[in-house]
Coordinates of C-alpha atoms in Angstrom, one line a residue:
M1 CA -0.3 -0.1 0.0
A2 CA 2.9 2.1 1.0
R3 CA 4.8 1.7 -2.6
S4 CA 1.7 2.6 -4.7
S5 CA 0.5 5.3 -2.4
A6 CA 4.0 7.1 -3.4
G7 CA 3.8 5.9 -6.7
F8 CA 0.2 7.8 -7.0
V9 CA 2.6 10.7 -5.4
D10 CA 5.0 10.2 -8.5
T11 CA 2.7 10.6 -10.9
L12 CA 0.5 13.1 -10.0
L13 CA 4.0 15.5 -9.9
T14 CA 5.1 14.4 -13.2
S15 CA 1.3 14.1 -15.2
P16 CA 1.5 16.5 -18.2
T17 CA -2.2 16.7 -16.9
T18 CA -1.7 18.6 -13.6
E19 CA 0.5 21.8 -15.4
R20 CA -3.1 23.4 -15.3
Y21 CA -3.3 22.6 -11.7
R22 CA -0.1 23.8 -11.0
V23 CA 0.1 27.1 -12.6
G24 CA -3.6 27.9 -11.1
I25 CA -2.6 26.8 -7.9
S26 CA 1.4 29.3 -7.8
L27 CA -1.7 31.5 -9.8
L28 CA -3.7 31.9 -6.2
F29 CA -0.7 31.5 -3.9
L30 CA 0.4 34.5 -5.2
L31 CA -3.1 36.1 -5.6
G32 CA -3.0 35.4 -1.6
I33 CA 0.6 37.3 -1.1
W34 CA -0.8 40.4 -3.2
L35 CA -4.0 39.9 -0.8
V36 CA -1.8 39.6 2.8
V37 CA 0.3 42.8 1.6
G38 CA -2.3 44.8 0.0
A39 CA -3.7 44.2 4.7
I40 CA -0.5 44.1 6.3
S41 CA 0.0 48.3 4.3
K42 CA -2.9 49.7 4.2
D43 CA -1.9 52.8 5.2
L44 CA 1.9 53.0 4.0
P45 CA 2.7 55.3 1.1
N46 CA 2.9 52.8 -1.8
S47 CA 1.4 50.0 -0.7
M48 CA 0.7 49.1 -4.6
L49 CA 4.5 49.3 -5.1
L50 CA 4.5 47.1 -2.2
M51 CA 2.2 44.8 -3.4
A52 CA 2.9 44.6 -6.4
A53 CA 7.2 44.1 -5.1
A54 CA 5.9 41.1 -3.2
V55 CA 3.5 38.7 -5.7
I56 CA 7.7 39.1 -7.7
G57 CA 9.0 38.2 -4.6
G58 CA 6.8 35.0 -4.2
Y59 CA 7.7 34.4 -7.8
M60 CA 11.2 34.6 -7.8
A61 CA 10.7 32.0 -4.5
I62 CA 8.4 29.7 -6.8
N63 CA 11.3 29.8 -8.6
I64 CA 14.0 29.2 -6.5
G65 CA 12.1 25.9 -5.5
A66 CA 11.4 25.0 -9.2
N67 CA 15.5 24.9 -10.0
D68 CA 17.5 25.2 -6.9
V69 CA 16.3 22.7 -4.9
A70 CA 17.0 19.8 -6.8
N71 CA 20.4 20.0 -6.5
N72 CA 19.8 18.6 -2.7
V73 CA 17.7 15.9 -3.5
G74 CA 18.4 14.8 -7.0
P75 CA 20.7 12.3 -6.6
A76 CA 18.6 10.5 -3.6
V77 CA 16.0 9.9 -6.0
G78 CA 18.5 9.4 -8.8
S79 CA 19.2 6.4 -6.6
G80 CA 16.2 5.2 -5.3
A81 CA 17.1 6.1 -1.7
L82 CA 14.8 8.5 -1.8
S83 CA 10.7 8.3 -3.8
L84 CA 10.1 11.6 -5.7
G85 CA 7.0 11.8 -3.5
A86 CA 8.6 12.0 -0.1
A87 CA 12.1 13.8 -1.6
V88 CA 9.4 17.0 -2.4
I89 CA 7.7 16.7 1.0
I90 CA 11.2 16.1 2.9
A91 CA 12.5 19.5 1.1
A92 CA 9.5 21.3 1.4
I93 CA 9.9 20.7 5.1
F94 CA 13.3 21.3 5.3
E95 CA 13.9 24.3 2.9
A96 CA 10.6 26.0 5.1
S97 CA 11.9 25.5 8.2
G98 CA 16.1 26.6 7.3
A99 CA 14.5 29.8 5.8
L100 CA 12.1 30.4 8.7
I101 CA 14.7 29.6 11.9
A102 CA 17.9 30.1 10.0
G103 CA 17.0 32.6 7.6
G104 CA 18.1 35.7 10.0
D105 CA 17.1 39.1 10.8
V106 CA 18.9 40.5 8.5
V107 CA 20.4 40.3 5.1
S108 CA 22.2 41.5 2.4
T109 CA 20.5 43.2 -0.1
I110 CA 23.2 44.2 -2.4
K111 CA 24.8 40.9 -3.1
G112 CA 28.4 39.9 -2.6
G113 CA 28.4 44.7 -2.5
I114 CA 28.3 44.4 -6.6
I115 CA 26.8 47.6 -7.1
D116 CA 27.2 51.0 -4.5
P117 CA 23.7 52.3 -3.9
S118 CA 24.7 55.6 -2.9
T119 CA 26.1 56.7 -6.4
L120 CA 21.8 56.1 -7.1
G121 CA 20.6 59.2 -5.3
Q122 CA 17.2 58.7 -4.3
G123 CA 15.1 56.4 -2.7
Q124 CA 12.8 55.5 -6.0
A125 CA 15.7 54.7 -8.3
F126 CA 16.5 52.0 -5.9
V127 CA 13.7 50.8 -5.7
W128 CA 13.1 50.8 -9.2
V129 CA 16.4 48.4 -10.0
M130 CA 15.4 46.4 -6.7
T131 CA 11.9 45.4 -8.5
A132 CA 13.9 44.6 -11.8
A133 CA 16.0 43.1 -11.1
L134 CA 14.3 40.5 -8.8
L135 CA 11.4 39.9 -11.5
A136 CA 15.0 39.2 -13.7
G137 CA 15.9 36.9 -11.6
A138 CA 12.7 34.9 -11.8
L139 CA 12.6 35.2 -15.7
W140 CA 15.4 33.6 -16.1
L141 CA 15.5 31.0 -13.5
N142 CA 11.5 30.2 -15.1
L143 CA 13.4 29.5 -18.5
A144 CA 16.3 27.6 -16.9
T145 CA 13.8 25.2 -15.0
W146 CA 11.4 24.6 -18.8
M147 CA 15.0 23.9 -20.5
G148 CA 15.5 21.9 -17.7
A149 CA 18.9 23.1 -16.4
P150 CA 19.5 23.7 -13.2
V151 CA 21.0 27.3 -12.5
S152 CA 22.4 29.4 -10.0
T153 CA 19.8 31.0 -8.1
T154 CA 22.3 33.3 -6.6
H155 CA 24.2 34.7 -10.0
S156 CA 20.8 34.9 -11.0
I157 CA 20.1 37.9 -8.8
V158 CA 23.3 39.1 -9.1
G159 CA 23.1 39.4 -12.6
G160 CA 19.9 41.2 -11.6
V161 CA 21.3 44.0 -9.4
L162 CA 24.4 44.5 -11.8
G163 CA 22.0 45.1 -15.3
A164 CA 19.7 47.2 -12.8
G165 CA 22.1 49.4 -11.6
I166 CA 24.1 49.7 -14.5
A167 CA 21.1 50.6 -16.2
A168 CA 20.4 53.9 -13.3
G169 CA 24.0 54.6 -12.2
G170 CA 26.5 54.1 -15.6
W171 CA 29.0 51.2 -15.9
A172 CA 30.9 53.1 -12.9
I173 CA 27.9 51.8 -10.4
A174 CA 29.3 47.9 -10.7
D175 CA 32.3 46.5 -8.4
W176 CA 33.6 44.4 -11.1
G177 CA 36.5 42.4 -9.1
V178 CA 33.3 41.2 -7.1
M179 CA 32.4 39.1 -10.4
G180 CA 35.6 38.8 -11.7
K181 CA 35.5 36.5 -8.8
I182 CA 31.7 35.4 -9.6
A183 CA 33.1 34.9 -12.9
A184 CA 35.6 32.3 -11.7
S185 CA 32.9 30.0 -9.5
W186 CA 31.7 28.8 -12.8
V187 CA 35.0 27.5 -13.0
I188 CA 35.7 26.4 -9.4
S189 CA 32.9 25.1 -8.6
P190 CA 32.0 21.7 -10.7
V191 CA 35.7 21.5 -10.8
L192 CA 36.3 21.1 -6.9
G193 CA 33.0 19.5 -6.4
G194 CA 33.3 16.9 -9.7
A195 CA 36.9 16.6 -7.8
L196 CA 35.7 15.3 -4.9
A197 CA 33.1 13.1 -5.5
A198 CA 35.3 11.3 -8.0
L199 CA 37.7 11.1 -5.4
F200 CA 35.4 9.7 -2.5
L201 CA 33.8 7.0 -5.1
F202 CA 37.2 5.8 -6.5
L203 CA 38.3 5.4 -2.0
I204 CA 35.2 3.5 -1.7
K205 CA 35.4 1.2 -4.6
K206 CA 39.0 0.6 -3.9
T207 CA 38.6 -0.1 -0.3
V208 CA 35.1 -1.7 -1.0
L209 CA 33.5 -2.6 -4.0
Y210 CA 36.7 -4.0 -5.4
R211 CA 37.6 -5.9 -2.0
K212 CA 37.0 -10.3 -2.7
D213 CA 35.2 -10.1 0.7
V214 CA 33.2 -6.6 0.9
V215 CA 31.0 -7.1 3.9
P216 CA 34.1 -7.1 6.1
A217 CA 35.9 -3.9 4.6
A218 CA 31.9 -2.7 4.6
R219 CA 32.3 -3.2 8.1
T220 CA 35.2 -1.5 8.5
F221 CA 35.5 2.0 5.7
V222 CA 31.3 2.1 5.9
P223 CA 30.9 3.8 9.4
L224 CA 34.4 5.5 8.7
L225 CA 32.7 7.6 5.5
V226 CA 29.2 8.1 6.9
G227 CA 31.4 9.3 10.0
I228 CA 32.9 12.2 7.8
M229 CA 29.8 12.7 6.3
A230 CA 28.6 13.5 9.9
W231 CA 31.8 15.6 10.1
A232 CA 30.8 17.5 6.9
F233 CA 27.0 18.5 8.1
G234 CA 27.9 18.6 11.0
T235 CA 30.2 22.4 10.2
Y236 CA 28.6 22.8 7.1
L237 CA 25.3 23.6 9.2
M238 CA 26.7 25.6 12.0
V239 CA 29.6 27.8 9.6
K240 CA 26.1 28.2 6.1
G241 CA 22.8 26.7 8.2
V242 CA 22.3 28.5 11.5
K243 CA 25.5 31.7 11.2
K244 CA 22.2 33.6 11.7
V245 CA 21.2 32.5 14.6
V246 CA 23.9 30.9 16.4
K247 CA 27.4 32.9 15.9
V248 CA 30.7 30.4 15.8
D249 CA 33.9 30.5 14.2
F250 CA 35.0 27.6 12.2
Y251 CA 37.2 26.0 15.0
E252 CA 34.8 25.7 16.8
A253 CA 32.2 24.8 14.0
A254 CA 33.9 22.2 13.4
L255 CA 34.6 20.8 17.0
I256 CA 30.8 20.4 17.2
G257 CA 31.1 18.4 13.5
L258 CA 33.6 15.7 15.6
V259 CA 31.3 15.2 17.9
A260 CA 28.3 14.4 16.0
A261 CA 30.8 12.5 13.3
G262 CA 31.7 10.4 16.2
I263 CA 28.5 9.9 18.1
V264 CA 27.6 8.8 14.1
Y265 CA 30.3 6.4 13.9
F266 CA 29.7 4.1 17.0
L267 CA 26.2 4.2 15.4
V268 CA 26.7 3.1 12.4
R269 CA 29.1 0.3 13.2
K270 CA 26.5 -0.9 15.3
L271 CA 23.6 -0.6 12.4
V272 CA 26.4 -2.2 9.6
N273 CA 27.8 -4.9 12.4
R274 CA 24.3 -6.2 12.6
K275 CA 22.9 -5.6 8.7
A276 CA 26.2 -7.5 8.0
A277 CA 24.8 -11.2 8.9
T278 CA 22.4 -10.8 6.5
M279 CA 23.5 -8.5 4.0
E280 CA 24.5 -9.7 0.1
N281 CA 28.1 -10.2 -0.2
S282 CA 27.8 -7.4 -3.4
S283 CA 28.3 -4.0 -4.5
A284 CA 24.3 -3.9 -4.4
G285 CA 24.4 -5.1 -0.4
V286 CA 27.0 -2.3 0.5
N287 CA 24.3 0.0 -1.6
T288 CA 22.0 -0.3 0.9
L289 CA 24.0 1.0 4.2
F290 CA 24.3 4.7 2.6
T291 CA 19.9 5.1 2.0
W292 CA 20.1 6.1 5.7
P293 CA 22.7 8.4 5.0
L294 CA 21.2 9.8 1.7
I295 CA 18.5 11.1 3.4
F296 CA 19.9 13.2 5.7
A297 CA 21.6 14.7 3.9
A298 CA 19.0 15.3 1.3
A299 CA 17.1 16.3 5.0
L300 CA 19.9 18.8 6.2
L301 CA 21.2 20.2 2.4
S302 CA 17.7 21.5 2.1
F303 CA 17.7 23.4 5.8
A304 CA 21.0 25.1 5.0
H305 CA 19.7 25.3 1.5
G306 CA 16.4 27.7 3.0
A307 CA 18.6 29.0 5.3
N308 CA 20.9 29.9 2.6
D309 CA 19.1 30.9 -0.3
V310 CA 16.1 32.3 1.0
A311 CA 17.7 35.7 1.3
N312 CA 17.9 35.9 -2.9
A313 CA 13.8 36.1 -2.5
I314 CA 13.3 38.7 0.4
G315 CA 16.6 40.2 0.5
P316 CA 15.8 43.1 -2.5
L317 CA 12.0 42.8 -1.4
A318 CA 12.9 43.5 2.5
A319 CA 15.1 46.0 1.0
I320 CA 12.0 47.1 -1.2
N321 CA 9.8 47.3 1.6
D322 CA 12.3 49.5 3.9
A323 CA 13.2 51.8 0.7
L324 CA 9.2 52.8 0.2
S325 CA 8.8 53.4 4.5
S326 CA 12.3 55.1 5.4
G327 CA 11.7 57.4 1.7
G328 CA 15.4 56.4 1.6
V329 CA 18.1 54.1 -0.6
V330 CA 19.4 51.1 1.7
T331 CA 22.1 48.6 1.7
K332 CA 20.7 46.2 4.3
A333 CA 16.8 46.2 5.1
S334 CA 15.8 44.4 8.8
I335 CA 13.0 41.1 7.2
P336 CA 9.5 41.6 8.6
L337 CA 7.8 37.2 9.8
W338 CA 5.2 38.2 6.4
V339 CA 8.0 38.6 3.9
M340 CA 10.3 35.6 5.5
M341 CA 7.2 33.5 5.2
V342 CA 6.6 34.8 1.8
G343 CA 10.3 32.9 1.1
A344 CA 9.5 30.3 3.0
L345 CA 5.9 28.9 1.4
G346 CA 7.8 30.5 -1.9
I347 CA 10.2 27.6 -1.8
A348 CA 7.7 24.6 -1.0
V349 CA 5.5 25.9 -3.4
G350 CA 7.6 26.1 -6.9
L351 CA 9.0 22.7 -4.8
T352 CA 5.7 21.3 -4.6
L353 CA 4.1 21.7 -7.7
F354 CA 8.2 22.7 -10.6
G355 CA 10.5 20.8 -8.6
P356 CA 10.3 17.1 -9.9
R357 CA 11.1 17.6 -13.0
L358 CA 14.3 19.2 -12.4
I359 CA 15.1 16.5 -9.9
K360 CA 14.3 14.1 -12.5
T361 CA 17.2 15.3 -14.0
V362 CA 20.2 15.8 -12.1
G363 CA 19.4 12.6 -10.2
S364 CA 18.8 10.5 -13.0
E365 CA 19.3 12.3 -16.7
I366 CA 23.0 13.6 -16.0
T367 CA 24.3 10.0 -15.5
E368 CA 22.9 6.9 -13.7
L369 CA 22.9 7.2 -9.6
D370 CA 23.4 4.3 -7.1
K371 CA 23.7 4.6 -3.8
T372 CA 27.2 4.6 -3.3
R373 CA 27.7 7.2 -6.2
A374 CA 24.9 9.8 -4.7
F375 CA 26.2 9.5 -1.1
C376 CA 29.9 11.0 -2.7
V377 CA 28.6 14.0 -5.0
A378 CA 26.3 15.5 -1.1
L379 CA 29.7 14.2 0.4
S380 CA 31.7 16.3 -1.9
A381 CA 28.9 19.4 -1.7
A382 CA 29.0 20.1 2.4
L383 CA 33.3 19.7 2.0
T384 CA 33.5 21.7 -1.3
V385 CA 31.1 24.6 0.6
I386 CA 33.3 24.1 4.1
L387 CA 36.2 24.2 2.2
A388 CA 35.9 26.7 -0.5
S389 CA 34.8 29.4 2.6
Q390 CA 37.9 29.1 4.3
L391 CA 40.3 29.7 1.3
G392 CA 37.8 32.7 0.3
L393 CA 36.2 31.3 -3.4
P394 CA 33.6 32.1 -4.3
V395 CA 31.4 28.8 -5.1
S396 CA 27.7 27.9 -6.1
S397 CA 26.4 25.0 -4.1
T398 CA 24.1 24.8 -7.8
H399 CA 27.9 23.9 -10.0
I400 CA 29.1 21.8 -6.8
A401 CA 26.7 19.6 -7.0
I402 CA 25.8 19.5 -10.4
G403 CA 30.1 19.1 -10.5
G404 CA 29.6 15.9 -8.1
V405 CA 27.1 14.5 -10.7
F406 CA 29.3 14.5 -13.2
G407 CA 32.2 14.0 -11.5
V408 CA 31.1 10.6 -10.2
G409 CA 30.0 9.7 -14.0
F410 CA 33.2 10.8 -15.6
L411 CA 34.5 8.6 -13.1
R412 CA 32.7 5.5 -14.2
E413 CA 33.5 6.2 -18.2
Y414 CA 37.8 6.5 -17.4
L415 CA 37.6 3.3 -14.9
K416 CA 35.9 1.1 -18.1
S417 CA 37.9 2.0 -20.6
N418 CA 41.1 1.7 -18.2
Y419 CA 39.5 -2.0 -17.6
A420 CA 38.5 -2.8 -21.7
S421 CA 41.7 -1.7 -22.5
K422 CA 43.6 -3.8 -20.2
L423 CA 41.1 -6.5 -21.3
H424 CA 41.7 -5.7 -24.9
K425 CA 46.6 -6.1 -23.9
I426 CA 45.7 -9.0 -22.4
M427 CA 43.7 -11.2 -24.8
E428 CA 45.0 -9.4 -28.2
Q429 CA 48.3 -12.4 -28.9
H430 CA 45.7 -15.2 -28.5
D431 CA 45.0 -17.5 -32.2
E432 CA 42.2 -18.0 -34.0
E433 CA 41.2 -21.6 -33.0
E434 CA 39.8 -19.6 -30.2
Q435 CA 38.0 -17.7 -31.6
R436 CA 35.3 -19.4 -31.3
R437 CA 34.7 -19.7 -28.0
L438 CA 34.9 -15.5 -27.3
K439 CA 30.9 -14.2 -27.8
P440 CA 29.9 -15.3 -24.9
F441 CA 32.2 -13.3 -23.0
L442 CA 31.3 -10.6 -25.0
D443 CA 28.0 -10.3 -24.6
N444 CA 28.7 -10.5 -20.6
F445 CA 31.4 -8.1 -21.1
R446 CA 28.9 -5.9 -23.4
D447 CA 26.4 -5.5 -19.8
A448 CA 28.5 -5.5 -16.9
S449 CA 28.9 -2.5 -15.0
V450 CA 32.3 -1.3 -13.9
E451 CA 32.6 -3.4 -10.7
E452 CA 31.7 -6.5 -13.1
M453 CA 34.2 -5.9 -15.5
E454 CA 36.7 -5.6 -12.5
D455 CA 36.0 -9.0 -12.3
L456 CA 35.9 -10.7 -15.5
L457 CA 39.8 -9.1 -15.9
K458 CA 40.1 -11.6 -13.5
Q459 CA 38.9 -14.2 -14.9
A460 CA 40.7 -13.2 -18.4
R461 CA 44.0 -13.3 -16.4
K462 CA 43.2 -16.9 -15.2
Q463 CA 41.5 -18.4 -18.0
K464 CA 43.1 -17.3 -20.9
K465 CA 42.2 -19.8 -23.5
Q466 CA 38.1 -19.1 -22.9
V467 CA 38.3 -15.7 -24.1
P468 CA 39.9 -15.7 -26.8
L469 CA 39.7 -12.4 -29.4
A470 CA 40.0 -12.0 -33.0
K471 CA 40.0 -8.6 -34.3
S472 CA 37.2 -8.1 -35.3
E473 CA 35.8 -8.6 -32.3
R474 CA 38.4 -6.4 -30.7
R475 CA 36.6 -3.4 -32.1
R476 CA 33.4 -4.2 -31.5
L477 CA 35.2 -4.2 -28.2
K478 CA 36.3 -0.6 -28.4
K479 CA 33.1 0.7 -29.3
I480 CA 31.9 -1.0 -25.9
Y481 CA 35.0 0.8 -23.6
R482 CA 33.9 4.1 -25.3
E483 CA 30.6 4.4 -24.4
E484 CA 29.5 7.5 -22.6
L485 CA 28.5 7.3 -19.2
V486 CA 27.3 10.8 -19.2
K487 CA 25.8 12.9 -21.6
R488 CA 27.1 15.0 -23.3
S489 CA 23.9 16.5 -23.9
H490 CA 23.4 17.6 -20.7
L491 CA 26.5 18.5 -20.3
M492 CA 26.2 21.1 -22.6
K493 CA 22.9 22.3 -22.2
I494 CA 24.2 23.2 -18.2
A495 CA 27.8 24.7 -19.2
A496 CA 25.5 27.0 -21.8
A497 CA 22.5 28.2 -19.0
W498 CA 25.9 28.4 -16.0
I499 CA 27.8 30.9 -18.7
I500 CA 25.1 32.8 -19.5
T501 CA 23.3 33.8 -16.1
V502 CA 24.7 36.5 -15.2
P503 CA 24.9 38.3 -18.2
A504 CA 21.4 37.1 -19.2
S505 CA 19.1 37.7 -16.3
A506 CA 21.3 41.4 -16.5
L507 CA 20.1 42.1 -19.6
M508 CA 16.6 41.6 -18.7
A509 CA 16.9 43.3 -15.5
A510 CA 18.2 46.6 -17.4
L511 CA 15.4 45.9 -19.9
L512 CA 12.3 45.8 -17.3
F513 CA 14.3 49.1 -15.0
F514 CA 13.8 51.0 -18.3
T515 CA 10.6 50.0 -17.9
L516 CA 9.5 49.9 -14.9
R517 CA 10.7 53.2 -15.1
G518 CA 9.1 54.5 -18.0
M519 CA 5.5 53.3 -16.2
L520 CA 6.0 55.3 -13.1
I521 CA 7.4 58.5 -13.7

């Protein structure tokens, strides 16, 4: 019954026939924002402008939920640790909780200091800049989600602020040094995330999956790996997730993470020892050990994301609210509860209604993920953010997660090519009389996973006469090991979307600024 219910939820979330209902619910949510903010601001000057800005902020939050949250739960869904429906529910709860509990009382509205608001001269121009930036960021995210490309919501709003700021105050208003760092993150984020994910996957393969007896190896190494994840997420949550509620430096955060890691290590060691008695002695058996770590990782990543990225939706809205109330330009804005609710509920609504499209892209359409690979992606995401924060490197959580998915996919390609190449060299010396017995081996090899290819390689070394290789069959073997385990079309589409995110949202924002100014002057 539970499975059928989950299947019903998954079908409901992805059915094309429900698209008009999704749009209708979104419009009702935005209408609700309009009415509530109208009641709150009825005695304030320019209340209509604030109501419009609140609706745009809600629209931005919906698009953040639809696009960015997929990176947190996509690998868990693709690996089978979570159903799509369960992932949406968990992520929606923890995203909203992160936004409300740890979103903070004050956020910087000029993201990373990319423009100098004091040069704008008047509060009205500042309101137009923030409104145009917010709407441009939301429109770009909506387009990227429709294209199936996960992009950085932070970069979307950065581009919007930059474009609208330049339109209002000229090229000199921008801090091009900061923009250079943001451009550098397009390379730094995915490379770091991909390298760490591939490194951990290779470590798991060498220490556990490639062993003859994987169960004893799993008893030794799986608790250690999950302990490392506990340290990473404990530190990550203290550094990024609750930094606006509890102030700790990195060393204090690392110590808290270490305590969490010790507790988790001993708990997981007991669970693994208990399960080892009945566990299958294969990679499939090891995979089952990573189910709960992946579920916790998805929840914790969602909490930290809600705490951090809610500012992309409500930061500009809070600035507009303060500017309209005070009549001046602000660089820091206090956030009323109603503004925080717009961001938190909007992210949850967007994820629930439109998130499944990107969750499927991240989880299953780039490369095949099992629980071991998904674990490596989640672990690399937390570790990369921690490492980058300490080194002062600008990174995007979106780019890190996607880089991790590509990293494990490219490692699989390399290993498969490497094993096939070794097999080619070992067997190419066999004579023609043995070629007739080769076909069964090739049939098995074609369908083998990387782990199974390792076993076949060992068999070939021991039983050379049973696996001869002809010239024509060598050509077939080359085609097999050149098989792409990473979808190149997705790689090119996502990379292109990343590169054009800032300029695209900047151009949209500049056009919207001129439109708004023309309408409201």
